[in-house]
Short mmCIF file of C-alpha atoms in Angstrom, two decimals:
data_model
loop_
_atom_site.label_atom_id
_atom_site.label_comp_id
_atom_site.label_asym_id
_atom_site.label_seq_id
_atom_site.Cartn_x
_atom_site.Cartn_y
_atom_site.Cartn_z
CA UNK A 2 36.33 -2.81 -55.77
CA UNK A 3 36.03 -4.61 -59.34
CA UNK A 4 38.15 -7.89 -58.74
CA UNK A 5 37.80 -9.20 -62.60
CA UNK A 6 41.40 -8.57 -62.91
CA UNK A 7 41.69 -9.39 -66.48
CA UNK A 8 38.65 -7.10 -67.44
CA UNK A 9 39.19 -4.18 -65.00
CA UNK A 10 40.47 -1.42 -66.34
CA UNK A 11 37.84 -2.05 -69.57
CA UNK A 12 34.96 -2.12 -66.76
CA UNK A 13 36.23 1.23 -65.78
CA UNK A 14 36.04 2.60 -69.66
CA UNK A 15 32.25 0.97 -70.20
CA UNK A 16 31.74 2.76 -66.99
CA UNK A 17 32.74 5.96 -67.60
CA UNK A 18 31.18 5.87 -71.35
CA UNK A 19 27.45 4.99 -70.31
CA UNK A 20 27.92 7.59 -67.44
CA UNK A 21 28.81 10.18 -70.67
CA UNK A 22 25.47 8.65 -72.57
CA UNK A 23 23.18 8.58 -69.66
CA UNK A 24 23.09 12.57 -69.24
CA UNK A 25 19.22 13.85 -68.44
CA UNK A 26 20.05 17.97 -67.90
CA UNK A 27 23.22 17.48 -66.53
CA UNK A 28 22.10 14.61 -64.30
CA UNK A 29 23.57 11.13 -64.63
CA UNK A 30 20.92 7.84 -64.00
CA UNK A 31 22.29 7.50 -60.33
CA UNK A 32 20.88 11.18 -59.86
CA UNK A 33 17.68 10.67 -61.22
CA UNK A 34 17.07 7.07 -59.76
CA UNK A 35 17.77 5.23 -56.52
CA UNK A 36 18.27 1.54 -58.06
CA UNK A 37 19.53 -0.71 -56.10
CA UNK A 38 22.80 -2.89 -57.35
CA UNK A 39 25.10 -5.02 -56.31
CA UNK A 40 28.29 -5.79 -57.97
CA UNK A 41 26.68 -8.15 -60.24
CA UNK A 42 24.36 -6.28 -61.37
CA UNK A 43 26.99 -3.75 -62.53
CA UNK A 44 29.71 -5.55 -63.41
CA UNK A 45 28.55 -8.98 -65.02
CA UNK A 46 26.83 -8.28 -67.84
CA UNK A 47 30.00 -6.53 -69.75
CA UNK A 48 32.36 -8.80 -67.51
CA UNK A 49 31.12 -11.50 -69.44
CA UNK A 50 31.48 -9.53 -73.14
CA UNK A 51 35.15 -8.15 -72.24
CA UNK A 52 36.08 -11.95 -70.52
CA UNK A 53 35.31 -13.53 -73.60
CA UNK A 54 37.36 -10.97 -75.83
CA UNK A 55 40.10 -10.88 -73.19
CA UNK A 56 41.41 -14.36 -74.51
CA UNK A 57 42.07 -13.60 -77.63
CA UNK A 58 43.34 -9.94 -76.78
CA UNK A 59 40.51 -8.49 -79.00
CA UNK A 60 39.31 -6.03 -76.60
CA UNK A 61 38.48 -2.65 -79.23
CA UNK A 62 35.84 0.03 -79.53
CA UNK A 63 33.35 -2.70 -81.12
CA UNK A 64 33.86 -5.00 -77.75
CA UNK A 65 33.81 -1.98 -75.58
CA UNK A 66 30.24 -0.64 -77.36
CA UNK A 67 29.11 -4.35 -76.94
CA UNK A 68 29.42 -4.58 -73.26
CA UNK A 69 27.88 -0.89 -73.03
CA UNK A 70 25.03 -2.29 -74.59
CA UNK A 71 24.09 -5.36 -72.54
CA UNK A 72 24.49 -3.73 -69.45
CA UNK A 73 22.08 -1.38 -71.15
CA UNK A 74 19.48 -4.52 -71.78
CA UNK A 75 19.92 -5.58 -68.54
CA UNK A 76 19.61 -2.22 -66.76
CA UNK A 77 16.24 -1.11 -68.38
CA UNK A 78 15.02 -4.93 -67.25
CA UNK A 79 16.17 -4.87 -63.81
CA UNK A 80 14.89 -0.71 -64.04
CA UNK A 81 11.31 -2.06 -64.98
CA UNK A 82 11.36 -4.75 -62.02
CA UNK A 83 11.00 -1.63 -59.36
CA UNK A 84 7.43 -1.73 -60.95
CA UNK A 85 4.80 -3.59 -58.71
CA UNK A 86 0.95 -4.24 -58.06
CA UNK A 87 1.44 -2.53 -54.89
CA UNK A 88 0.05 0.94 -53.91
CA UNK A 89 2.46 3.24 -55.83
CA UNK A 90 1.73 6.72 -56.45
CA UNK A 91 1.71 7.83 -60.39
CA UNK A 92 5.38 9.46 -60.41
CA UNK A 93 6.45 6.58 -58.39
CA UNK A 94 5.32 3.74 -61.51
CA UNK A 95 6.18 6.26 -64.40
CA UNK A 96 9.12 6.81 -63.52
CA UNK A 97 10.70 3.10 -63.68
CA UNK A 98 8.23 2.75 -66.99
CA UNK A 99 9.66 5.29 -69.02
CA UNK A 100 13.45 5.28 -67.42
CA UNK A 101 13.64 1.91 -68.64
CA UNK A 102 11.66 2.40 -72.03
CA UNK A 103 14.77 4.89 -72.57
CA UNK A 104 17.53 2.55 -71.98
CA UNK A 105 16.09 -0.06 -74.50
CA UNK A 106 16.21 3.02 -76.97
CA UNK A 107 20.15 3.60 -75.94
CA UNK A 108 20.48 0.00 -76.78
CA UNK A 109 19.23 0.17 -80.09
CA UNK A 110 20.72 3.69 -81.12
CA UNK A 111 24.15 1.98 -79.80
CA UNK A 112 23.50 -0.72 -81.89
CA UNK A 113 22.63 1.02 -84.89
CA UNK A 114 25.46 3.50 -84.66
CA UNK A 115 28.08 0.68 -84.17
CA UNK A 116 29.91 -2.11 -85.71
CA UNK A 117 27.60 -4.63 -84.01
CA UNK A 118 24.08 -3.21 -86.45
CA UNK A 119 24.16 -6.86 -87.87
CA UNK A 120 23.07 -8.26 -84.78
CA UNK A 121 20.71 -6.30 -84.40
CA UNK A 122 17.79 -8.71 -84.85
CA UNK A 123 19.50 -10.19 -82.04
CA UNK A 124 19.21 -7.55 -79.97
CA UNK A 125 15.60 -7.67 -80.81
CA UNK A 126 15.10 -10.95 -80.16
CA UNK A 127 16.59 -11.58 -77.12
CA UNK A 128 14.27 -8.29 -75.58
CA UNK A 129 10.93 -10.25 -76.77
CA UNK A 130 12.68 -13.31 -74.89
CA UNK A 131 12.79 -11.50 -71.56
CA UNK A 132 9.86 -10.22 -71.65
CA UNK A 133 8.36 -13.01 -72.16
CA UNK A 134 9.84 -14.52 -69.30
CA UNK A 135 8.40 -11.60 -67.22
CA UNK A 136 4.74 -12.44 -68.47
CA UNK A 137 5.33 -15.98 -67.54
CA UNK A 138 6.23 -15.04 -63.99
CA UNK A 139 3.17 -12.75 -63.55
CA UNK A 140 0.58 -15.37 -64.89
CA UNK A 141 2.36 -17.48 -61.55
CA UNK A 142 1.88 -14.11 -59.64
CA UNK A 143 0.59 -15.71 -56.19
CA UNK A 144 1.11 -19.06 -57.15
CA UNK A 145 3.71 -21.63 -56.47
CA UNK A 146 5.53 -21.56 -59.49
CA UNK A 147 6.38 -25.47 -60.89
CA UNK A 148 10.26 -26.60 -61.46
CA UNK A 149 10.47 -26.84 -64.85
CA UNK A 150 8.60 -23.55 -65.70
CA UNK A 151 11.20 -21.79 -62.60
CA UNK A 152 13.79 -22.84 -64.90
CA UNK A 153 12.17 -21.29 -67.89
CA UNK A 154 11.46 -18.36 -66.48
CA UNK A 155 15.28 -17.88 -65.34
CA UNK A 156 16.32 -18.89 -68.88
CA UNK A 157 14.03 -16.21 -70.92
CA UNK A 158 15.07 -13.37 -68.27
CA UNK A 159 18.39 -13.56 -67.52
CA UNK A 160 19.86 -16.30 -68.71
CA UNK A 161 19.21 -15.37 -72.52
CA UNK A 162 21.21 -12.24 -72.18
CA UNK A 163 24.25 -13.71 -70.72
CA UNK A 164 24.32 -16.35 -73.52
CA UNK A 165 23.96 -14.50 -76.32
CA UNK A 166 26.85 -11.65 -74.43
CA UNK A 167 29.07 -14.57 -74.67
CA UNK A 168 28.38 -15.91 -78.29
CA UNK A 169 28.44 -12.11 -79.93
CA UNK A 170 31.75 -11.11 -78.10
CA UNK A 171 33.41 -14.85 -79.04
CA UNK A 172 32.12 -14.00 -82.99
CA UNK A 173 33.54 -10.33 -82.48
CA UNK A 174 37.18 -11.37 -81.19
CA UNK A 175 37.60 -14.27 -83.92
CA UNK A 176 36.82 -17.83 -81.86
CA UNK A 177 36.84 -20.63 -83.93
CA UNK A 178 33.14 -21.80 -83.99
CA UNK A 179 34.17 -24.83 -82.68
CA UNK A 180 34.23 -23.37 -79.34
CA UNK A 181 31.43 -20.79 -79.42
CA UNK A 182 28.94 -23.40 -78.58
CA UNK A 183 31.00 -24.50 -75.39
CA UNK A 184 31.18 -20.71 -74.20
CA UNK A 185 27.64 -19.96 -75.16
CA UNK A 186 26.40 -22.45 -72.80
CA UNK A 187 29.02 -21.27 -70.35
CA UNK A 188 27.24 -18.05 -70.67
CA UNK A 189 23.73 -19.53 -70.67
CA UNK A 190 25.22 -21.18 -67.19
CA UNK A 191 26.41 -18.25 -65.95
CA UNK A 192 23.01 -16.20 -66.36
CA UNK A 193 21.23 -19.23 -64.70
CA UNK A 194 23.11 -19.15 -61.51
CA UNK A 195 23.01 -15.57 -61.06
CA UNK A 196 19.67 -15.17 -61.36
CA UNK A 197 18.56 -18.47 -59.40
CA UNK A 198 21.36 -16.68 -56.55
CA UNK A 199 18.26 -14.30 -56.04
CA UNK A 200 15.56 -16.50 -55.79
CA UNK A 201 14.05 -18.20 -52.74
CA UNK A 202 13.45 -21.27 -54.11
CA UNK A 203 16.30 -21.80 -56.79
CA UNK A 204 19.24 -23.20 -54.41
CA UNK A 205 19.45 -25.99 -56.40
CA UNK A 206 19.22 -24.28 -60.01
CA UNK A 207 22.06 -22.38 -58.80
CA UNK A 208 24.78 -25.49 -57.69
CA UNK A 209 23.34 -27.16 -60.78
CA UNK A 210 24.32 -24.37 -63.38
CA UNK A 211 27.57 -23.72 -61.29
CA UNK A 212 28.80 -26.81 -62.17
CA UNK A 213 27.93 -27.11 -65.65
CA UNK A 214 29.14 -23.71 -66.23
CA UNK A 215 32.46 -25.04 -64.42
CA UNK A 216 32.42 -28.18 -66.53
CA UNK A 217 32.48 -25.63 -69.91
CA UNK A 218 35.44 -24.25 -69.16
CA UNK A 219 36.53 -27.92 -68.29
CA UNK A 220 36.20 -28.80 -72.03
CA UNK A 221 37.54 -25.93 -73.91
CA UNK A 222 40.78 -25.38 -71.31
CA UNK A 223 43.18 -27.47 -73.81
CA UNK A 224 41.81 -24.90 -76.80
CA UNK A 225 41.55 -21.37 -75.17
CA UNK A 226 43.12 -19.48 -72.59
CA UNK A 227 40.08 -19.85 -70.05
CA UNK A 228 41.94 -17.74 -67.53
CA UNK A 229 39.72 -14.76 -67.45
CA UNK A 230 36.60 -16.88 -67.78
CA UNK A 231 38.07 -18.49 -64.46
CA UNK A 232 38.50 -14.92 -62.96
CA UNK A 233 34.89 -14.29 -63.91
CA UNK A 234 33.55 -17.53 -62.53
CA UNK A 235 35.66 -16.19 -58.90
CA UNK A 236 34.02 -13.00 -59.13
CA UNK A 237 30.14 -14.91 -59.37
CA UNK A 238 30.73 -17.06 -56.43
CA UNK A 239 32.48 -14.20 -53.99
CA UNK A 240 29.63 -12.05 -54.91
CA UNK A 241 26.91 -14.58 -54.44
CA UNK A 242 28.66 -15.16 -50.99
CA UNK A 243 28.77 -11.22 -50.08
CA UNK A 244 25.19 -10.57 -51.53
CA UNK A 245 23.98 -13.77 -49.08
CA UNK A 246 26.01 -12.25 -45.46
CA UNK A 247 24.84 -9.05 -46.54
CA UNK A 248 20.38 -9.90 -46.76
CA UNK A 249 21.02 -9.04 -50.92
CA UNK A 250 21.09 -12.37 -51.84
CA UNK A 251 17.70 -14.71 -50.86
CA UNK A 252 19.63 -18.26 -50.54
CA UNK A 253 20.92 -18.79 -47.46
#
């Protein structure tokens, strides 16, 4: 069950239009590919996008082809993470490889087909960021990996999508940019403490970014109606909870 209550029924909709653009033959991506998800990985990448928009009651086709196309970034990331050093067979490491090589080309058709084309450098960008944060991790491969380059690492993969979610959908539904700073790093925040929520040695990278992401809203409550960024901030921590009882989540 979705429990983004401001944002659900526009989940639904980015939901039902990727499962229309993901067609192989008939077959949707859940067909062709057991991936495993939890609700954040489905839900929080155009949670954030539709949030955002859902203050200033903005929510069109441009937001809704928006939050299509960062879950689309982040699917063809976390798609290319089921790759690994270990003994694979050949189908088994193609597959991820070129499943996920196709969802960065649905990201940039949808980009260039939509309203949003003059981000597309953006778009761009932000793929060359998280991949470089995947290089970084594999030169640690082995290794304890230091603090400050943890952080880093977190920032490039994750958190660099959620940020830039937030700033494009606050530009697309008309916030003053006075604020899209605050929500940015809200955003920036949010990606950090999702991401250090899966990692063994991030429990403090997570409480850290929790809080700043909770002081953001903090500053910006007097300005803009902060509560669906509220309901999305709910959603994070009950899912960080579930994902830990259930063995999903690594911080205990």
């Amino acid at each position: 069950m979705i429990e983004v209550y401001s944002v659900e029924s526009e989940l639904k909709t980015v939901e039902t239009e990727m499962n229309k653009e993901m067609q192989f033959n008939s077959s949707t991506l859940d067909d062709l590919l057991n991936l495993p998800m939890n609700n954040l990985d489905r839900y929080m990448s155009p949670a954030l996008v539709l949030s955002v928009s859902c203050m200033t009651g903005k929510t069109n086709k441009t937001i809704l082809s928006l939050a299509t196309v960062f879950q689309y970034v982040f699917l063809a990331h976390h798609i290319h993470k089921l790759i690994t050093d270990e003994d694979m067979s050949e189908h088994s490491r193609q597959f991820p490889v070129l499943t996920g090589d196709f969802m960065f080309g649905q990201t940039l058709k949808k980009v260039c087909q939509e309203d949003i084309f003059p981000y597309a450098g953006q778009f761009v960008k932000l793929i060359k960021t998280i991949n470089e944060g995947i290089l970084m991790r594999w030169r640690y491969k082995n290794k304890r990996i230091p603090f400050q380059e943890y952080n880093m690492i977190l920032g490039n993969e994750r958190a660099s999508l959620t940020a830039l979610a937030v700033k494009l959908s606050a530009k697309l539904s008309g916030i003053p940019q006075t604020y899209i700073d605050k929500l940015e790093n809200f955003g920036y925040c949010i990606g950090m403490a999702w991401a250090a929520s899966e990692e063994p040695a991030c429990a403090s990278i997570l409480q850290e970014n929790l809080s700043k992401a909770e002081e953001n809203l903090a500053q910006i409550r007097d300005y803009l109606p902060i509560k669906p960024l509220q309901e999305l901030m709910e959603f994070l921590y009950a899912e960080i909870e579930r994902n830990k009882k259930a063995g999903t989540g690594v911080l205990q």
